[in-house]
PDB file of C-alpha atoms in Angstrom:
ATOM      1  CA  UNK A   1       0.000   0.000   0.000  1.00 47.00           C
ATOM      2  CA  UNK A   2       0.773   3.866  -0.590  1.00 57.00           C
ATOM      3  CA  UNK A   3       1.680   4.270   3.559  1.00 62.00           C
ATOM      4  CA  UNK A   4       4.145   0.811   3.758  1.00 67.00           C
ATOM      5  CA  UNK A   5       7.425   1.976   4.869  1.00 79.00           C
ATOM      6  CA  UNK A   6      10.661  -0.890   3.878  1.00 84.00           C
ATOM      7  CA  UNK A   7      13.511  -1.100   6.394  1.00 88.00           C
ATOM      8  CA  UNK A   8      16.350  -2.558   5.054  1.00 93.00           C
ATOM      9  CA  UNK A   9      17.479  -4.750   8.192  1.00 95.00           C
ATOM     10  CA  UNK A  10      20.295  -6.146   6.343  1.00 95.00           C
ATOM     11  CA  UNK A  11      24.658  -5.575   6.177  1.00 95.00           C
ATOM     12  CA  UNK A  12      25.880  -5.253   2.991  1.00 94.00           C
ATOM     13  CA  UNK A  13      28.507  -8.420   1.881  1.00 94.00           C
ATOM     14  CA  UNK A  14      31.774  -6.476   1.476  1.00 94.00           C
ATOM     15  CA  UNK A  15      35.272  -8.173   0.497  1.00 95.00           C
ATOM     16  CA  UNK A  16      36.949  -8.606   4.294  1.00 92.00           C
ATOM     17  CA  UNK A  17      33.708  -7.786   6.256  1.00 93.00           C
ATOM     18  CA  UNK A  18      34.263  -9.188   9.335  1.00 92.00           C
ATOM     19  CA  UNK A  19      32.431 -12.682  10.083  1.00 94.00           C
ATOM     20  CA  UNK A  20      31.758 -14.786  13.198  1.00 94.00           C
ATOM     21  CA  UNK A  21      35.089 -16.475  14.188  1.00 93.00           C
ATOM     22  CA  UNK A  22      36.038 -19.355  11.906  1.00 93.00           C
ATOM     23  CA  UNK A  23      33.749 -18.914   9.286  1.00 95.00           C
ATOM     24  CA  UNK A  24      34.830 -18.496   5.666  1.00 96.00           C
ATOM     25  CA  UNK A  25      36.370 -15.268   4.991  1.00 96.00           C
ATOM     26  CA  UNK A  26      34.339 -13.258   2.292  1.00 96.00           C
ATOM     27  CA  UNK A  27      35.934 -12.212  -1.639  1.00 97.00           C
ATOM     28  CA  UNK A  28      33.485 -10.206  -3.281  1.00 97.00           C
ATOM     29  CA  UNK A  29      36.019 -10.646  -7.322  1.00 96.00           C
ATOM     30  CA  UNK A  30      35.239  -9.262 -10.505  1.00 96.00           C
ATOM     31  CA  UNK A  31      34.282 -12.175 -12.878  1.00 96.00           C
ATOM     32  CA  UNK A  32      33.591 -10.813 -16.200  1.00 96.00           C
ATOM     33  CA  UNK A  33      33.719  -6.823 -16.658  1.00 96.00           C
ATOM     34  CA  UNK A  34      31.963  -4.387 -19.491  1.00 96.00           C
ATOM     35  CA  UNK A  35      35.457  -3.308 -21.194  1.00 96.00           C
ATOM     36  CA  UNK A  36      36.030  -6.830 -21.949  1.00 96.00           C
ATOM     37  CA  UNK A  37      33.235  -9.192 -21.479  1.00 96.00           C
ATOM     38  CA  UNK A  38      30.088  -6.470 -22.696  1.00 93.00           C
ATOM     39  CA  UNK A  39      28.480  -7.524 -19.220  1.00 97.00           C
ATOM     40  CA  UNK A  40      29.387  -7.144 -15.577  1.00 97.00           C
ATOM     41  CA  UNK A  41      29.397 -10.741 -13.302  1.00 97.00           C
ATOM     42  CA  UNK A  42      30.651 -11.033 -10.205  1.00 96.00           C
ATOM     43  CA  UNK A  43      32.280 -13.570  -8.492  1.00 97.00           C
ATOM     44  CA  UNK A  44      30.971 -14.529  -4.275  1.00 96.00           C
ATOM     45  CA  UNK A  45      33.040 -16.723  -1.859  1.00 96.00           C
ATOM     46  CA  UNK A  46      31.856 -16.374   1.495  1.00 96.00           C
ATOM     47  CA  UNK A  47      29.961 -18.663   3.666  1.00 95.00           C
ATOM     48  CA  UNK A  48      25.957 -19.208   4.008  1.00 93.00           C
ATOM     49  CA  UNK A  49      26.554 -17.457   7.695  1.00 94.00           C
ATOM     50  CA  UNK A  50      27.940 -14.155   6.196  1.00 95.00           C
ATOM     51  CA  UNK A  51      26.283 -10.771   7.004  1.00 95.00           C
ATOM     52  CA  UNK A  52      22.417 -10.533   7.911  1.00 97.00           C
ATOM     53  CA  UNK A  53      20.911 -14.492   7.356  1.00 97.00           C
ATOM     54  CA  UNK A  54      18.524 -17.126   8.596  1.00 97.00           C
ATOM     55  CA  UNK A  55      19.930 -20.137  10.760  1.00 97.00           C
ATOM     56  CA  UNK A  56      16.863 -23.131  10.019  1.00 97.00           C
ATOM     57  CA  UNK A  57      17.258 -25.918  12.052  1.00 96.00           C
ATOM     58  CA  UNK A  58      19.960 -28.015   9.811  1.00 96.00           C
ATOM     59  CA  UNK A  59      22.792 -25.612  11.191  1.00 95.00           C
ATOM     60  CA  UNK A  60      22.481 -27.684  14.397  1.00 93.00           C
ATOM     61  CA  UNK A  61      21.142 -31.074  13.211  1.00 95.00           C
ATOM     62  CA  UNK A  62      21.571 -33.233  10.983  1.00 95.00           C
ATOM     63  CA  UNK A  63      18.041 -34.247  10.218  1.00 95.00           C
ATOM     64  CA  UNK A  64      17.186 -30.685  10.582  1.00 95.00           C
ATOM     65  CA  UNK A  65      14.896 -28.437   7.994  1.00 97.00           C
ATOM     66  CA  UNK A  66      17.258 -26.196   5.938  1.00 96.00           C
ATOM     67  CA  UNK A  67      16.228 -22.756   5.250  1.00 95.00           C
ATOM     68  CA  UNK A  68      15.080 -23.950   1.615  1.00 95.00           C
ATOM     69  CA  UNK A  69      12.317 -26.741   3.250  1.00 97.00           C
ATOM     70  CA  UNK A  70      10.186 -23.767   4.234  1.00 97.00           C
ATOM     71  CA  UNK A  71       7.768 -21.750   2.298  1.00 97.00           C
ATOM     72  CA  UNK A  72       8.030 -18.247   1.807  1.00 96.00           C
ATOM     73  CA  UNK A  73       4.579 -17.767   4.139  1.00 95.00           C
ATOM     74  CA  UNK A  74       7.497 -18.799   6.700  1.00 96.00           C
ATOM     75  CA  UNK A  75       9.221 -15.272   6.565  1.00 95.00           C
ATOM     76  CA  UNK A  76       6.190 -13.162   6.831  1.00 94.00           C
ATOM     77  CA  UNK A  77       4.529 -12.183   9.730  1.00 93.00           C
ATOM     78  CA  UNK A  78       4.017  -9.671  12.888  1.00 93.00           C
ATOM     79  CA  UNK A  79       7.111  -8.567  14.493  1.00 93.00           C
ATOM     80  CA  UNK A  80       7.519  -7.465  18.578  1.00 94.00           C
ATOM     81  CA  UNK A  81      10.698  -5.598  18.566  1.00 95.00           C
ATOM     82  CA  UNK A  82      12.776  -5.899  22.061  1.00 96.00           C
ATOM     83  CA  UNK A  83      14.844  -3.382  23.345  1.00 96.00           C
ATOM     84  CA  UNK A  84      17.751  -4.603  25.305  1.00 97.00           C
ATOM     85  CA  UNK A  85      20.329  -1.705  24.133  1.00 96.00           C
ATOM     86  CA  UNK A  86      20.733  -0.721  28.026  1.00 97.00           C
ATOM     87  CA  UNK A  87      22.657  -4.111  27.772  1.00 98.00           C
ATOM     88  CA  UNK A  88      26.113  -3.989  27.779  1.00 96.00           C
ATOM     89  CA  UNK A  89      29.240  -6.348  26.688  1.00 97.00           C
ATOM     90  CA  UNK A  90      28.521 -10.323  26.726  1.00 97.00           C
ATOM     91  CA  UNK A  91      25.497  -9.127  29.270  1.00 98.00           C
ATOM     92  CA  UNK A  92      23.226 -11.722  29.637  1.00 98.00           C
ATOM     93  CA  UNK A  93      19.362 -10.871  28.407  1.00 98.00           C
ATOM     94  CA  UNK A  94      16.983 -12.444  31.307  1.00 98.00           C
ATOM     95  CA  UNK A  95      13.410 -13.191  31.020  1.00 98.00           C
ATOM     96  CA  UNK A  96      12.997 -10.194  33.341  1.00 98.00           C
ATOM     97  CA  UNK A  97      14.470  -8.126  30.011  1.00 98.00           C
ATOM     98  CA  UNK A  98      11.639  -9.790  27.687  1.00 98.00           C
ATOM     99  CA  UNK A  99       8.851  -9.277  30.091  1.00 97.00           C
ATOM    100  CA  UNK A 100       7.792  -5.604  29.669  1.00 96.00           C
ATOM    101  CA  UNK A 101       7.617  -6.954  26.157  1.00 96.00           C
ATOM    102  CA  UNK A 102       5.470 -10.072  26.915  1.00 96.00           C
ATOM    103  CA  UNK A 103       1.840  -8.174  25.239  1.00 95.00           C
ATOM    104  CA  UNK A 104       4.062  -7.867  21.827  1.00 94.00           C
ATOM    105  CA  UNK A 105       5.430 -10.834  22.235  1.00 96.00           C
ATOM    106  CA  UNK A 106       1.954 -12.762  22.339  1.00 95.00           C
ATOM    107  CA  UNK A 107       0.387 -11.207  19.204  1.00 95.00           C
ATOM    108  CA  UNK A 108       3.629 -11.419  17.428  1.00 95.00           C
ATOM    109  CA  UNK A 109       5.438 -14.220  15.160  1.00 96.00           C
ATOM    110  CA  UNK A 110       8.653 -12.664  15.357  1.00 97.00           C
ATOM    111  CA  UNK A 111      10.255 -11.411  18.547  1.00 97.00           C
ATOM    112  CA  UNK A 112      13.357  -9.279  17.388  1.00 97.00           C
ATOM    113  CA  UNK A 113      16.198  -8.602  20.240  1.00 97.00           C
ATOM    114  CA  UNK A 114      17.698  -4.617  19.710  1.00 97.00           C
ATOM    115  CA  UNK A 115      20.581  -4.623  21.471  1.00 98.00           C
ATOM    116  CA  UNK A 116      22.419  -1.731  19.168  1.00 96.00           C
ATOM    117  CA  UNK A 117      25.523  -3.911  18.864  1.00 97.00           C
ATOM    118  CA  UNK A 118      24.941  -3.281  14.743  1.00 96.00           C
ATOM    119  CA  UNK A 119      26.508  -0.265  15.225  1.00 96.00           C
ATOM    120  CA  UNK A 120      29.992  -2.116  15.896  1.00 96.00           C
ATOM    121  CA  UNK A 121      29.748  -4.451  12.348  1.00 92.00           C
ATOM    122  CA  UNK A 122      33.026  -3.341  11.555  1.00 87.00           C
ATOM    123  CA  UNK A 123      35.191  -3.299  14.711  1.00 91.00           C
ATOM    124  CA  UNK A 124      36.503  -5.716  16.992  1.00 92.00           C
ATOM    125  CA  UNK A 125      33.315  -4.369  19.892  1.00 95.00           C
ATOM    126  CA  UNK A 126      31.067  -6.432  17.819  1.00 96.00           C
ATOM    127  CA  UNK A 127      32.083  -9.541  19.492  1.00 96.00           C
ATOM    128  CA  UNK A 128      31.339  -8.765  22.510  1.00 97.00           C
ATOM    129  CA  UNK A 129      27.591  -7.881  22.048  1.00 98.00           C
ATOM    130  CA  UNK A 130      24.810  -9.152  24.986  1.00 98.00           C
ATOM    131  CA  UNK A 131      23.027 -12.813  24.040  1.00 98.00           C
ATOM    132  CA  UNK A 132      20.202 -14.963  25.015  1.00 98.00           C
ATOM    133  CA  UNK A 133      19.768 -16.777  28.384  1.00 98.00           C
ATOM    134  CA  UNK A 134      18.942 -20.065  28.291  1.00 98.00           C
ATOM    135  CA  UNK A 135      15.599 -19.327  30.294  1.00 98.00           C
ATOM    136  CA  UNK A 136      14.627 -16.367  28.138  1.00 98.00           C
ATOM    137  CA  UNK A 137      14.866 -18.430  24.891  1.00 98.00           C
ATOM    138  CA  UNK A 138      12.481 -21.063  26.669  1.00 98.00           C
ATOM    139  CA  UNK A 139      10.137 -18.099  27.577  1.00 98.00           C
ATOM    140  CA  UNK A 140      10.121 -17.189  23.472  1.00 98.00           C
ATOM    141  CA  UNK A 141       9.407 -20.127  22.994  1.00 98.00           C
ATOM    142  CA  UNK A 142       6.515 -20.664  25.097  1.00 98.00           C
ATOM    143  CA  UNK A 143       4.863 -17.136  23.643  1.00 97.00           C
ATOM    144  CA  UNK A 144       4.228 -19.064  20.229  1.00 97.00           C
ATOM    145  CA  UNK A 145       7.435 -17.054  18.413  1.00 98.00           C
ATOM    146  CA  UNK A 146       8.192 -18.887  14.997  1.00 97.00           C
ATOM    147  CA  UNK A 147      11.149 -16.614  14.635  1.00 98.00           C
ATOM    148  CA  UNK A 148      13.830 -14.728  17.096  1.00 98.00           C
ATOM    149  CA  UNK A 149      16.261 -12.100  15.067  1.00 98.00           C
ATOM    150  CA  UNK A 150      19.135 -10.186  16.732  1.00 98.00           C
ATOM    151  CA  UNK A 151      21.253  -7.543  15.559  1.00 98.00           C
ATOM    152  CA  UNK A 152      24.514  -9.033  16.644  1.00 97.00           C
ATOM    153  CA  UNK A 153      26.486 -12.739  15.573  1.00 97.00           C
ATOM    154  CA  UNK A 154      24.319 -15.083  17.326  1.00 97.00           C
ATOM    155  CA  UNK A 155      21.866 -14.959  19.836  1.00 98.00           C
ATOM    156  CA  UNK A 156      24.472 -17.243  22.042  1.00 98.00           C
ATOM    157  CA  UNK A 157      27.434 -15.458  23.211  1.00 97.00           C
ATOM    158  CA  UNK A 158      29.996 -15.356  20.636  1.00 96.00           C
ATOM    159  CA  UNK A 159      32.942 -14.505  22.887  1.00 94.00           C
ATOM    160  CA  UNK A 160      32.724 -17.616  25.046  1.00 89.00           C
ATOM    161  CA  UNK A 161      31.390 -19.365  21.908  1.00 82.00           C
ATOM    162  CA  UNK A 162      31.428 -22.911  23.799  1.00 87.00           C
ATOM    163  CA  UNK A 163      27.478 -23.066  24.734  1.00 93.00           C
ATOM    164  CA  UNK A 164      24.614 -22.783  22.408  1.00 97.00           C
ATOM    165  CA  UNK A 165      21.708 -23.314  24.346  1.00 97.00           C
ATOM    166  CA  UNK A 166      19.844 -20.749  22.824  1.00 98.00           C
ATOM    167  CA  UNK A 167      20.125 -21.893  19.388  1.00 97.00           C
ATOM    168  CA  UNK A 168      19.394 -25.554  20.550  1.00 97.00           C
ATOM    169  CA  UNK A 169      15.953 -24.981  21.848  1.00 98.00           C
ATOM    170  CA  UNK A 170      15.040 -22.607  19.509  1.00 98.00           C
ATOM    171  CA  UNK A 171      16.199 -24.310  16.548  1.00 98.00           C
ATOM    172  CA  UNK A 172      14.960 -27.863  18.069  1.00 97.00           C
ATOM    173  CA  UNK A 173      11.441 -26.285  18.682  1.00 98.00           C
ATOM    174  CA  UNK A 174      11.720 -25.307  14.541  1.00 97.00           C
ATOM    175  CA  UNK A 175      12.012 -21.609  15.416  1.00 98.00           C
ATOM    176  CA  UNK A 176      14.338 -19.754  13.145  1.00 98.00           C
ATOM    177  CA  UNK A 177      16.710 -17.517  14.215  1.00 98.00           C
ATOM    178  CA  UNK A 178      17.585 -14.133  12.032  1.00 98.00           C
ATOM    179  CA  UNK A 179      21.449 -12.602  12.907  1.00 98.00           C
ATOM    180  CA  UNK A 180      23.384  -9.885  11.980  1.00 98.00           C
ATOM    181  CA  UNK A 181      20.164  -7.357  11.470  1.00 98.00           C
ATOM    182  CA  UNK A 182      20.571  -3.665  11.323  1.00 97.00           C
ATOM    183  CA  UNK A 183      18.722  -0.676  11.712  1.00 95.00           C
ATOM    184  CA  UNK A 184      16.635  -1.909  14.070  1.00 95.00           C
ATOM    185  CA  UNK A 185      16.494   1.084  16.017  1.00 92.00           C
ATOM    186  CA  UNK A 186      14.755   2.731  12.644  1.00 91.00           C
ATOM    187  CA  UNK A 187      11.477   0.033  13.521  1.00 85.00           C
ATOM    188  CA  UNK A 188      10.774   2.314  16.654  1.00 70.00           C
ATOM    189  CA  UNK A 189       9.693   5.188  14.248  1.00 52.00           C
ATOM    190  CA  UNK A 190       6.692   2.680  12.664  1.00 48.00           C
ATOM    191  CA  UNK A 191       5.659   0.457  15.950  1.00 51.00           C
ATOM    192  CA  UNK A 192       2.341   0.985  15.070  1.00 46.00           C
ATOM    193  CA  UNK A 193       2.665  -1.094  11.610  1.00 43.00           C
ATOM    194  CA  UNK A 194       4.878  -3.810  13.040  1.00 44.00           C
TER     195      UNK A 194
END
């Protein structure tokens, strides 16, 4: 309609954008080019886990749903956005942080965590950004949310990368999980269409 406002919630894919650690660095090469070729091509390597993306539940089981088993129905849907910016490095988000939330929460499909940590893409800060409690993904869960997007690496801690809870009961419980958004602090201007 003539009053929908787009948000671009995604990071553009840049050659040497940073990614979490261990994943694939990303090459963003000139394939064929206009002077030579009379068209422009170019060439991607990068991994499926580079810049804004969907984790389905194959990143964390083998007999998982990949992002391609789902319909595009799957990606549509009523968003509660969370703000959790007050949060600061590899802080912990509680239930108690969700709760204020919980009316959103129960009319929405998504539930999408703010923390502001977008801000620090492209600087070594951006590791350090607040994540998920264990408890608080169970609590999404048991609001009916299909879908949980962050605007940092993961919605686990990514500094002490060595527990995943959150992404094993949300992904186990066929929730999807959207990371590296951006510009989620550009959603508080339109609440009321959300």
């Amino acid at each position: 309609s003539e009053n929908m406002n787009i948000i671009d919630l995604t990071h553009a894919i840049e050659t040497d954008m940073r990614v979490y650690p261990g994943d694939p660095e990303v090459k963003v090469e000139n394939a064929l080019i206009h002077s030579k070729d009379h068209c422009h091509v170019d060439k991607l390597i990068m991994g499926t886990h580079t810049g804004t993306h969907i984790d389905a539940p194959f990143h964390f089981s083998k007999s998982g749903n990949n992002v391609s088993d789902y319909g595009v129905d799957r990606f549509i849907g009523r968003g509660a956005v969370i703000d959790v910016s007050y949060k600061k490095n590899n802080e912990v988000i509680f239930i108690d942080d969700l709760e204020p939330f919980g009316e959103a929460i129960l009319k929405s499909d998504f539930a999408v965590i703010r923390t502001g940590y977008d801000k620090y893409i492209n600087n070594e800060e951006y590791i350090s950004h607040p994540y998920l409690s264990k408890e608080a993904s169970i609590y999404l869960k048991d609001m009916g949310i299909r879908l949980v997007g962050i605007d940092a690496y993961s919605v686990d801690s990514t500094y002490n990368n060595d527990n995943f809870d959150a992404h094993d009961i949300l992904l186990s419980n066929d929730i999807l999980i959207a990371e590296n958004l951006s510009n989620l602090d550009k959603l508080d201007l339109y609440k009321n269409y959300i």
